[in-house]
Short mmCIF file of C-alpha atoms in Angstrom, two decimals:
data_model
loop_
_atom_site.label_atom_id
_atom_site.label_comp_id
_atom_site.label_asym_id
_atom_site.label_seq_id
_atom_site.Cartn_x
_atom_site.Cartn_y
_atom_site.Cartn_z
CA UNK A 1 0.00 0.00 0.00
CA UNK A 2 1.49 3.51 -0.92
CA UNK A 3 2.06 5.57 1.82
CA UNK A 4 1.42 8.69 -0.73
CA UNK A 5 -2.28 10.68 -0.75
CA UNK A 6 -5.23 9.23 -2.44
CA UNK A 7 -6.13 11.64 -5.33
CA UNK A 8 -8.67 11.46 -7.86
CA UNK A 9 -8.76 13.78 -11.05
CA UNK A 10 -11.23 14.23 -13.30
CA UNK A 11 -10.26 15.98 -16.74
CA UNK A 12 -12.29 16.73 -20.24
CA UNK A 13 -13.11 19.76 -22.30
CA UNK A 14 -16.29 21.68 -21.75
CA UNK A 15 -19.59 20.51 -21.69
CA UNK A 16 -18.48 17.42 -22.02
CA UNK A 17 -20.42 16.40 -18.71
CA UNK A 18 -17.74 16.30 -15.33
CA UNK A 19 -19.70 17.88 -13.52
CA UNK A 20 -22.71 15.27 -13.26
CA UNK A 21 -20.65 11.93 -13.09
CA UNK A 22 -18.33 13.76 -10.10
CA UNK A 23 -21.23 13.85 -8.07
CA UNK A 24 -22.51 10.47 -8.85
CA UNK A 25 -18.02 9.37 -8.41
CA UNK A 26 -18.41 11.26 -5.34
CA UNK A 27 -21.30 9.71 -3.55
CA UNK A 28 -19.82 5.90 -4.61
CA UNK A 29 -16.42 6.76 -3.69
CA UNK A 30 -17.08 9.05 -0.77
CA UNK A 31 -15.00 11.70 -2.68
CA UNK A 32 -15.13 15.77 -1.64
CA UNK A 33 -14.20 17.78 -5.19
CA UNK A 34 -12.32 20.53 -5.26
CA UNK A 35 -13.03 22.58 -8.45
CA UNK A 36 -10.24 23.08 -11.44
CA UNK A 37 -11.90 25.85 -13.08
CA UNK A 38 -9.76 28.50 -13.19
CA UNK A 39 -13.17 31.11 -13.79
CA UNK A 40 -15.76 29.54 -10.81
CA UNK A 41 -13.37 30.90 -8.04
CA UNK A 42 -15.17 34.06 -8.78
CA UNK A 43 -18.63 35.34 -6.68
CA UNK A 44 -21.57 36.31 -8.75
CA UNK A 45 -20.12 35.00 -12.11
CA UNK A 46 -22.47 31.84 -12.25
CA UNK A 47 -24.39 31.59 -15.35
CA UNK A 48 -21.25 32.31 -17.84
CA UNK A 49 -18.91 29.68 -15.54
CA UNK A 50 -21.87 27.19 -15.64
CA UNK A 51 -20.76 26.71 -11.96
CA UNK A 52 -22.40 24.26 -10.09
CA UNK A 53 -25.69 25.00 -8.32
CA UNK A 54 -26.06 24.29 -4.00
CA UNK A 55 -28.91 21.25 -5.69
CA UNK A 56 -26.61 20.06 -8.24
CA UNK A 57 -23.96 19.81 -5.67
CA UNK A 58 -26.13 17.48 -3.47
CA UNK A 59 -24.84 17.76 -0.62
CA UNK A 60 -21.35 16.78 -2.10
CA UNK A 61 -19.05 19.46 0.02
CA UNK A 62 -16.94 21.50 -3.37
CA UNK A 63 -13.92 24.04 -2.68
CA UNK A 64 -12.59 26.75 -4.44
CA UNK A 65 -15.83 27.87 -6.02
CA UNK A 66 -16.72 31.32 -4.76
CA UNK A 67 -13.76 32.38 -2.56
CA UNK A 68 -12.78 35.67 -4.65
CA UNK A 69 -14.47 38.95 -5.70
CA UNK A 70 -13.88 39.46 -9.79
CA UNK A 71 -11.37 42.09 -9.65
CA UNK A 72 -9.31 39.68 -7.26
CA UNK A 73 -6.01 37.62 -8.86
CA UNK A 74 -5.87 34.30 -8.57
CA UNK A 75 -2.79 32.78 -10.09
CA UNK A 76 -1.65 28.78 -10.83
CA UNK A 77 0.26 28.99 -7.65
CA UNK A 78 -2.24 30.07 -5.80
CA UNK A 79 -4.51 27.25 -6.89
CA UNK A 80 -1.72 24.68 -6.20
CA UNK A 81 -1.03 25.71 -2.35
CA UNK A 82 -4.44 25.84 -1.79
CA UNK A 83 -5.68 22.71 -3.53
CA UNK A 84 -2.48 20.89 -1.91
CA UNK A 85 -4.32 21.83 1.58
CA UNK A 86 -7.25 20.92 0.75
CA UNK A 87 -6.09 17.54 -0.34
CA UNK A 88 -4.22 16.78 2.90
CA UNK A 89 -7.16 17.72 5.16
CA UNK A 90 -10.01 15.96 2.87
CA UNK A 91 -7.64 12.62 3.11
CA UNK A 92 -7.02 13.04 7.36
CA UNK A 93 -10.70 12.94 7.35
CA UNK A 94 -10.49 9.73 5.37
CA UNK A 95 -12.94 11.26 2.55
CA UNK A 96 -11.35 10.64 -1.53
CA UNK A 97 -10.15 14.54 -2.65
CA UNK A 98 -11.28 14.51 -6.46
CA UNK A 99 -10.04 17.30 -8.05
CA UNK A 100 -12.55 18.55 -11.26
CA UNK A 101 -12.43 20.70 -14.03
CA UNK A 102 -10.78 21.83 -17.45
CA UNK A 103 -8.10 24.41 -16.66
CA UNK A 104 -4.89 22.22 -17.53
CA UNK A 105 -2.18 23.75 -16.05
CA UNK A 106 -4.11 24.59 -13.03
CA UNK A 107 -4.73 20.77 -12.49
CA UNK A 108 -1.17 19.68 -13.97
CA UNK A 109 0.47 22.01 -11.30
CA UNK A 110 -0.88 20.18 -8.66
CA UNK A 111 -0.89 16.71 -9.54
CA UNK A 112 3.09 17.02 -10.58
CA UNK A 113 5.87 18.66 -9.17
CA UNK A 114 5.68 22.54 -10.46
CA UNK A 115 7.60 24.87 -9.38
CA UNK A 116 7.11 28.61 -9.67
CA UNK A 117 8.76 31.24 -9.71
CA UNK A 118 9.79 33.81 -6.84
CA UNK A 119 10.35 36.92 -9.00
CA UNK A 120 9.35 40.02 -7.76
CA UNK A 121 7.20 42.45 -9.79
CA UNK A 122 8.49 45.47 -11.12
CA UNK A 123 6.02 48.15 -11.56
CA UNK A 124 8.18 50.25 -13.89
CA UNK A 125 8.54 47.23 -16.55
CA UNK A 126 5.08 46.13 -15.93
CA UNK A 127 3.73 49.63 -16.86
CA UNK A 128 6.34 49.67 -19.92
CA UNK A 129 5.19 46.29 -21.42
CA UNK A 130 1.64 48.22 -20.81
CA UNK A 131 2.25 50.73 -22.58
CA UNK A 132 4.03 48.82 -25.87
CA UNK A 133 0.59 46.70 -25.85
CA UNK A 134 -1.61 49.83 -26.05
CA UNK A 135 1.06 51.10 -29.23
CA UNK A 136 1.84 47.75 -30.47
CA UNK A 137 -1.07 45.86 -29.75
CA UNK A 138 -2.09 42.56 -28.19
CA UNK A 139 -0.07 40.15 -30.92
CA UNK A 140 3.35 42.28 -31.02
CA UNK A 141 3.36 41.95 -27.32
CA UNK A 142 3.00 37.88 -27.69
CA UNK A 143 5.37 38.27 -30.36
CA UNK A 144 7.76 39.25 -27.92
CA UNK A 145 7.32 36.27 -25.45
CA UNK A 146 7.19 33.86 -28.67
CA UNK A 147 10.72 35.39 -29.06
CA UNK A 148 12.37 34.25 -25.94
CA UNK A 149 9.84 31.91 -24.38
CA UNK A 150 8.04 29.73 -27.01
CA UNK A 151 6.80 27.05 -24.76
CA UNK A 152 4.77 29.80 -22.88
CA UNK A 153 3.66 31.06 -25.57
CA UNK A 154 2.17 28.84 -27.26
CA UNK A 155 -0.11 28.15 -23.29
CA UNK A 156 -1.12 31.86 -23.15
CA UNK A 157 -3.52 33.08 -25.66
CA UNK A 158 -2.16 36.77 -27.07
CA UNK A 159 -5.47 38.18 -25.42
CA UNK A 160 -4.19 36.93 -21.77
CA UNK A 161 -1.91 40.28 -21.65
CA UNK A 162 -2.07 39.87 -17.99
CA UNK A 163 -0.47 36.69 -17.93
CA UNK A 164 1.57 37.26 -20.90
CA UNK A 165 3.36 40.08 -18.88
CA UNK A 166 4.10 38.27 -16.06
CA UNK A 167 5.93 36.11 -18.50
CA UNK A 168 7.90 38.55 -19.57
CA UNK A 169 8.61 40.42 -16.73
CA UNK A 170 9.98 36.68 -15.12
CA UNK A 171 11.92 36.55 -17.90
CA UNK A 172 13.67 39.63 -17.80
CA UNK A 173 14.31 39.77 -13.85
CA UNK A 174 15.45 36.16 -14.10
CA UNK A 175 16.97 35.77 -17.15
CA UNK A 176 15.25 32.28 -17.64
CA UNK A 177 11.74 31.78 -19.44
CA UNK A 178 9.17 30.71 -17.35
CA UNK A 179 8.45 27.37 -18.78
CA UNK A 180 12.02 26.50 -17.18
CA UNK A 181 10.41 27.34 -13.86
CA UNK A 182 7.75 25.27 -14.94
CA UNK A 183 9.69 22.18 -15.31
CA UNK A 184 7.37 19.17 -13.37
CA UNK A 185 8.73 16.05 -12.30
CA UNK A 186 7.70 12.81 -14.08
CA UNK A 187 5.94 11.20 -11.29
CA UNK A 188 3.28 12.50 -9.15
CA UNK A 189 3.15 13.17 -5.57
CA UNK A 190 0.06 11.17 -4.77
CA UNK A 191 -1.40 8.07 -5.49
CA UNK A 192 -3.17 9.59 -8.43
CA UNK A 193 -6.09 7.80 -10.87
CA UNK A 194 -6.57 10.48 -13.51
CA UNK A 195 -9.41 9.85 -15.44
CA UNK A 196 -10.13 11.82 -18.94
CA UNK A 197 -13.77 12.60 -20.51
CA UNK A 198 -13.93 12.85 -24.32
CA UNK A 199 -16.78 12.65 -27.01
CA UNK A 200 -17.41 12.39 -30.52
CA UNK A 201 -16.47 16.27 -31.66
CA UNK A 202 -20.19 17.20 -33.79
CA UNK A 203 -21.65 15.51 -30.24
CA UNK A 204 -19.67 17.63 -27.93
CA UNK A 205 -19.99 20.79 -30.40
CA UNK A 206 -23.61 20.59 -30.23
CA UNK A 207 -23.65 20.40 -26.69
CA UNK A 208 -21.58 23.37 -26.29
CA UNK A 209 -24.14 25.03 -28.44
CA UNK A 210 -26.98 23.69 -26.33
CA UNK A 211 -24.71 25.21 -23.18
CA UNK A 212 -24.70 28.91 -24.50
CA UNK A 213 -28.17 29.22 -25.68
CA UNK A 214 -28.85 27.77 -21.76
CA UNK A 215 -26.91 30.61 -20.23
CA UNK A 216 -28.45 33.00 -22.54
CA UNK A 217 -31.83 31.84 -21.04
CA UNK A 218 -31.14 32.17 -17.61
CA UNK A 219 -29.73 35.46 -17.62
CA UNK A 220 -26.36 35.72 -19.20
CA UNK A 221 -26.93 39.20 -20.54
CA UNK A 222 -28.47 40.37 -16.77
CA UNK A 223 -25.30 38.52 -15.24
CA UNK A 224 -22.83 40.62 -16.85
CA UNK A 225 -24.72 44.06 -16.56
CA UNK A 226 -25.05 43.51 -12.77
CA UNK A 227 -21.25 42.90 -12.36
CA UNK A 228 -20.64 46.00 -14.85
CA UNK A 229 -23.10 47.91 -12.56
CA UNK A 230 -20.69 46.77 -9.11
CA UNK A 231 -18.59 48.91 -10.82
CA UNK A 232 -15.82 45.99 -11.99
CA UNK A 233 -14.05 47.08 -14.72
CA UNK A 234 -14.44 45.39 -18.42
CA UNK A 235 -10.91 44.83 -18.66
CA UNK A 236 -9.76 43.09 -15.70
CA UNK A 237 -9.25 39.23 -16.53
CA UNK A 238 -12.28 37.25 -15.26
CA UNK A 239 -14.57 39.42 -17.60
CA UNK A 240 -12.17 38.60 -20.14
CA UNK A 241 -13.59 34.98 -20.36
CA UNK A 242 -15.52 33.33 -22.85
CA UNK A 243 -19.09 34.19 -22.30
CA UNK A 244 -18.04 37.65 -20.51
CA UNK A 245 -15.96 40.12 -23.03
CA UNK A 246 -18.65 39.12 -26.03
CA UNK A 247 -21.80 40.47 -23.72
CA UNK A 248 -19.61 43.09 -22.99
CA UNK A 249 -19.05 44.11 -26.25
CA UNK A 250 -22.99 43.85 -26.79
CA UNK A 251 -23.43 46.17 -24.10
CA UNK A 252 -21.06 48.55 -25.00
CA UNK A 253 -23.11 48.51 -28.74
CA UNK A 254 -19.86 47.03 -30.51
CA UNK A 255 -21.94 43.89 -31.64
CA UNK A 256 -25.56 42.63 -31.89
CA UNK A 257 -26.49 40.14 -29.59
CA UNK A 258 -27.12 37.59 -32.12
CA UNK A 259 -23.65 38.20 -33.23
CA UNK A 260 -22.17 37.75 -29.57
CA UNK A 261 -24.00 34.63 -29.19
CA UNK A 262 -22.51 33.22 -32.27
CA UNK A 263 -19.24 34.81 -30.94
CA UNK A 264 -19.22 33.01 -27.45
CA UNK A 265 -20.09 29.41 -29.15
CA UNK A 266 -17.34 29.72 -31.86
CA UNK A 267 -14.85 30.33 -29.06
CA UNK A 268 -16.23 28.10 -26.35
CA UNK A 269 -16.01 25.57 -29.32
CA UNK A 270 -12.08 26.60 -30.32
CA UNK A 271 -11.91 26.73 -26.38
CA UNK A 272 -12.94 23.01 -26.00
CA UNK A 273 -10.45 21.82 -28.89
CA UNK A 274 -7.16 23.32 -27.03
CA UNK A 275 -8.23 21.77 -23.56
CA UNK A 276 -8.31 18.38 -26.03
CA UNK A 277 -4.92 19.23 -27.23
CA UNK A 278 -3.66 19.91 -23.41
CA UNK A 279 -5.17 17.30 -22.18
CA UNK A 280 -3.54 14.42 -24.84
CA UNK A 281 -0.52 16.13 -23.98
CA UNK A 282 -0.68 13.99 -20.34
CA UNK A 283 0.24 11.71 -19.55
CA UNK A 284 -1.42 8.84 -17.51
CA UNK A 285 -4.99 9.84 -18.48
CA UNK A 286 -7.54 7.20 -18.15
CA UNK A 287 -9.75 8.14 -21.77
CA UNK A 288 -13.64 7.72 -21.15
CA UNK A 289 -16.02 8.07 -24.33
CA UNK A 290 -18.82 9.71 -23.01
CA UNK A 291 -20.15 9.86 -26.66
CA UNK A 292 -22.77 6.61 -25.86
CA UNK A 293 -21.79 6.42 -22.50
CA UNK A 294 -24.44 3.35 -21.83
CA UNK A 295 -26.73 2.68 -18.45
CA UNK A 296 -25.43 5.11 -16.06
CA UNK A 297 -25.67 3.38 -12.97
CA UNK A 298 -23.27 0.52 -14.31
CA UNK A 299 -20.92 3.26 -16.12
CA UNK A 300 -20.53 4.45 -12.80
CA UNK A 301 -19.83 1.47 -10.83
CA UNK A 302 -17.19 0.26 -13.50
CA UNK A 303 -15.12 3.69 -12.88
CA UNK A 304 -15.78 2.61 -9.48
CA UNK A 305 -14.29 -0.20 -9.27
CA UNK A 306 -11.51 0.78 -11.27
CA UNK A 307 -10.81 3.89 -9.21
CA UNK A 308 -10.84 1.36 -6.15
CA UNK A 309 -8.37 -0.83 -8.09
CA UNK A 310 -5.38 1.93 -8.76
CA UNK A 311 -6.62 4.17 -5.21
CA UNK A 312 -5.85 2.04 -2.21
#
């Protein structure tokens, strides 16, 4: 028997359905979940994060959904000392930790040995690298980081100008790239079963589809006015997530709301297809078609049981 902590990850693009079978995992493993969304740490963005509601949750106890205001940072380190915690107290109380969700390196960070950076920040450059954005523009700034730190680069999407400063900024404090700070060890620190949710792609596409016009109905549009109305700016980097910046731009008049709709699927789609690529880029994954996933109650007693057979 390893003497390592039990650990239980659950990984898949969006909408591909996690968040139903972890709560029917939970309640035959006697699992807690802590969540890997990078975007549900965040109060009173619920509709556009299709966080989980108090009934879906049934009585399942979650973490990390809900901790932060909007305008708050909350970085990959963060997530990995607190998700560390919460995976040392969930196993003293002899309950399975199952971590959930689709943000890669959130969940990679954790589950292998990352390290991070300690480079101070430095105001002056950040403000410069500001400033060449607002001349240069979103892509000459990327450009930049492609230049000296491809590995990052290719992670951070040119609109993540938050995170693609920090990058820099590591870079030229340090005088390494960050992805060498990045480096993980090859084996894991727990006793790990990492299980991986895929579908057919027109299957998952449509469901994405499904997903927006959902949010759309329950309030998408109100969601984002309210948080505009707190007074959060449009430009700080939780309303710069799919769902968010294209009602944004809809209520700033920059688009029709047909056209943001379409907007928000063709990115949650493009969205889906990189967590695919990230995800094949593991190693260890345990692949489950969810495309004709069968009778549910004997889908989930298999993973069950095989869960039981690698966790011990």
């Amino acid at each position: 028997m390893s003497n390592k902590e039990k650990l239980l990850v659950i990984v898949g693009p969006t909408a591909v359905g996690k968040t139903s079978l972890s709560i029917d995992l939970a309640k035959a493993l006697d699992g807690e979940i802590i969540s890997g969304d990078s975007m549900q740490v965040y109060k009173g963005m619920d509709i556009g994060t299709a966080k989980i509601t108090e009934a879906e949750m049934d009585s399942v106890p979650h973490y990390l959904i809900d901790i932060l205001e909007p305008d708050k940072d909350f970085s990959v380190a963060d997530f990995q000392h607190q998700s560390r915690q919460l995976i040392t107290e969930i196993n003293l109380r002899g309950k399975l930790p199952m971590i959930v969700g689709g943000t890669g390196l959130y969940i990679q960070s954790v589950i292998y040995e990352y390290k991070f950076s300690e480079a101070q920040k430095d105001l002056s450059l950040r403000t410069a690298l500001e400033e060449y954005t607002e001349l240069h523009g979103k892509e000459a700034l990327h450009q930049r980081l492609q230049a000296i730190d491809p590995i990052t680069a290719k992670r951070l999407h040119q609109n993540d100008v938050k995170r693609v400063i920090r990058a820099l900024e590591i870079y030229e404090l340090t005088g390494k790239p960050m992805a060498e700070y990045q480096q993980r060890s090859s084996e894991s620190p727990y006793q790990l079963c990492l299980l991986g949710l895929t579908m057919e792609r027109t299957l998952l596409y449509e469901r994405i589809n499904m997903r927006v016009d959902l949010m759309i109905s329950q309030g998408l549009v109100a969601e984002v006015q309210r948080l505009l109305d707190q007074g959060y700016d449009s430009s700080i980097p939780s309303l710069q997530g799919i769902g968010y910046k294209e009602v944004i731009d809809y209520l700033h008049g920059k688009t029709s709301l047909d056209e943001a709709i379409e907007r928000i699927k063709k990115n949650s789609r493009n969205f889906a297809k990189r967590q695919l690529t990230w995800f094949r880029s593991m190693k260890d994954i345990n692949w489950l078609d969810m495309t004709e996933p069968g009778d549910r109650a004997e889908l989930v007693e298999n993973i069950r049981s095989f869960v039981a057979g690698k966790i011990r």
